[in-house]
PDB file of C-alpha atoms in Angstrom:
ATOM      1  CA  UNK A  11     184.211 -67.906  80.472  1.00 44.00           C
ATOM      2  CA  UNK A  12     183.538 -64.621  78.642  1.00 40.00           C
ATOM      3  CA  UNK A  13     182.546 -66.487  75.456  1.00 42.00           C
ATOM      4  CA  UNK A  14     180.117 -68.642  77.462  1.00 39.00           C
ATOM      5  CA  UNK A  15     178.462 -65.562  79.004  1.00 42.00           C
ATOM      6  CA  UNK A  16     178.186 -63.886  75.585  1.00 41.00           C
ATOM      7  CA  UNK A  17     176.579 -66.944  74.036  1.00 43.00           C
ATOM      8  CA  UNK A  18     174.057 -67.177  76.877  1.00 42.00           C
ATOM      9  CA  UNK A  19     173.248 -63.483  76.437  1.00 46.00           C
ATOM     10  CA  UNK A  20     172.713 -64.022  72.711  1.00 42.00           C
ATOM     11  CA  UNK A  21     170.423 -66.978  73.357  1.00 44.00           C
ATOM     12  CA  UNK A  22     168.422 -64.949  75.902  1.00 47.00           C
ATOM     13  CA  UNK A  23     168.107 -62.027  73.468  1.00 46.00           C
ATOM     14  CA  UNK A  24     166.955 -64.293  70.627  1.00 46.00           C
ATOM     15  CA  UNK A  25     164.426 -65.983  72.913  1.00 51.00           C
ATOM     16  CA  UNK A  26     163.034 -62.591  73.959  1.00 50.00           C
ATOM     17  CA  UNK A  27     162.713 -61.485  70.327  1.00 54.00           C
ATOM     18  CA  UNK A  28     160.989 -64.747  69.396  1.00 49.00           C
ATOM     19  CA  UNK A  29     158.560 -64.390  72.292  1.00 49.00           C
ATOM     20  CA  UNK A  30     157.684 -60.843  71.239  1.00 48.00           C
ATOM     21  CA  UNK A  31     156.991 -62.016  67.688  1.00 48.00           C
ATOM     22  CA  UNK A  32     154.743 -64.827  68.903  1.00 49.00           C
ATOM     23  CA  UNK A  33     152.934 -62.608  71.398  1.00 47.00           C
ATOM     24  CA  UNK A  34     152.326 -60.023  68.678  1.00 48.00           C
ATOM     25  CA  UNK A  35     150.364 -62.521  66.573  1.00 56.00           C
ATOM     26  CA  UNK A  36     147.521 -62.903  69.068  1.00 58.00           C
ATOM     27  CA  UNK A  37     144.320 -61.630  67.526  1.00 65.00           C
ATOM     28  CA  UNK A  38     141.764 -61.708  70.304  1.00 66.00           C
ATOM     29  CA  UNK A  39     141.332 -60.456  73.819  1.00 77.00           C
ATOM     30  CA  UNK A  40     139.186 -62.287  76.364  1.00 80.00           C
ATOM     31  CA  UNK A  41     135.504 -62.260  75.405  1.00 83.00           C
ATOM     32  CA  UNK A  42     132.428 -63.126  77.448  1.00 90.00           C
ATOM     33  CA  UNK A  43     129.158 -64.446  76.115  1.00 92.00           C
ATOM     34  CA  UNK A  44     126.778 -67.332  75.709  1.00 94.00           C
ATOM     35  CA  UNK A  45     128.686 -70.631  75.474  1.00 95.00           C
ATOM     36  CA  UNK A  46     126.702 -71.933  72.502  1.00 95.00           C
ATOM     37  CA  UNK A  47     127.223 -68.680  70.572  1.00 96.00           C
ATOM     38  CA  UNK A  48     130.967 -68.672  71.282  1.00 95.00           C
ATOM     39  CA  UNK A  49     131.278 -72.292  70.085  1.00 96.00           C
ATOM     40  CA  UNK A  50     129.296 -71.421  66.946  1.00 96.00           C
ATOM     41  CA  UNK A  51     131.568 -68.455  66.142  1.00 95.00           C
ATOM     42  CA  UNK A  52     134.724 -70.506  66.712  1.00 96.00           C
ATOM     43  CA  UNK A  53     133.431 -73.119  64.298  1.00 97.00           C
ATOM     44  CA  UNK A  54     132.149 -70.748  61.634  1.00 97.00           C
ATOM     45  CA  UNK A  55     134.909 -68.140  61.675  1.00 94.00           C
ATOM     46  CA  UNK A  56     137.996 -70.198  62.565  1.00 95.00           C
ATOM     47  CA  UNK A  57     136.889 -73.796  61.795  1.00 97.00           C
ATOM     48  CA  UNK A  58     137.842 -74.710  65.365  1.00 97.00           C
ATOM     49  CA  UNK A  59     136.374 -77.747  67.110  1.00 97.00           C
ATOM     50  CA  UNK A  60     136.666 -78.843  70.720  1.00 97.00           C
ATOM     51  CA  UNK A  61     139.678 -81.088  71.208  1.00 97.00           C
ATOM     52  CA  UNK A  62     140.105 -81.068  74.989  1.00 95.00           C
ATOM     53  CA  UNK A  63     137.718 -80.556  77.884  1.00 96.00           C
ATOM     54  CA  UNK A  64     138.451 -80.639  81.600  1.00 95.00           C
ATOM     55  CA  UNK A  65     137.233 -79.546  84.988  1.00 95.00           C
ATOM     56  CA  UNK A  66     139.154 -76.588  86.434  1.00 92.00           C
ATOM     57  CA  UNK A  67     137.412 -76.612  89.820  1.00 93.00           C
ATOM     58  CA  UNK A  68     133.934 -77.120  91.265  1.00 92.00           C
ATOM     59  CA  UNK A  69     132.653 -74.089  89.349  1.00 93.00           C
ATOM     60  CA  UNK A  70     134.520 -74.001  86.016  1.00 94.00           C
ATOM     61  CA  UNK A  71     135.106 -76.125  82.923  1.00 95.00           C
ATOM     62  CA  UNK A  72     137.886 -75.438  80.402  1.00 96.00           C
ATOM     63  CA  UNK A  73     137.726 -76.368  76.725  1.00 97.00           C
ATOM     64  CA  UNK A  74     140.435 -76.055  74.085  1.00 96.00           C
ATOM     65  CA  UNK A  75     139.274 -75.595  70.495  1.00 97.00           C
ATOM     66  CA  UNK A  76     141.692 -76.125  67.597  1.00 97.00           C
ATOM     67  CA  UNK A  77     141.566 -75.868  63.813  1.00 96.00           C
ATOM     68  CA  UNK A  78     143.473 -77.789  61.126  1.00 96.00           C
ATOM     69  CA  UNK A  79     145.177 -74.477  60.231  1.00 94.00           C
ATOM     70  CA  UNK A  80     146.721 -74.217  63.708  1.00 94.00           C
ATOM     71  CA  UNK A  81     144.529 -71.604  65.359  1.00 93.00           C
ATOM     72  CA  UNK A  82     143.311 -72.336  68.865  1.00 94.00           C
ATOM     73  CA  UNK A  83     141.068 -70.872  71.549  1.00 94.00           C
ATOM     74  CA  UNK A  84     140.519 -71.604  75.221  1.00 94.00           C
ATOM     75  CA  UNK A  85     136.984 -71.296  76.581  1.00 95.00           C
ATOM     76  CA  UNK A  86     136.377 -71.318  80.317  1.00 94.00           C
ATOM     77  CA  UNK A  87     132.767 -71.673  81.418  1.00 94.00           C
ATOM     78  CA  UNK A  88     131.674 -70.981  84.975  1.00 90.00           C
TER      79      UNK A  88
END
């Protein structure tokens, strides 16, 4: 029983460390602006193109932009 608890603690600690490393790689905070300008910057700077688009509610649309290099951005337009 003790060995099982220790192994679960180790797994939880490793997961927390991994999450911190992933979270630390984020480069951008939320930005507001003209939709066309944001799409232009995502394409020019990150080579991201829209891959997914969906309706969030009656007032908002969400788009996910992705690049071949693995970067991605979410744009929500209201």
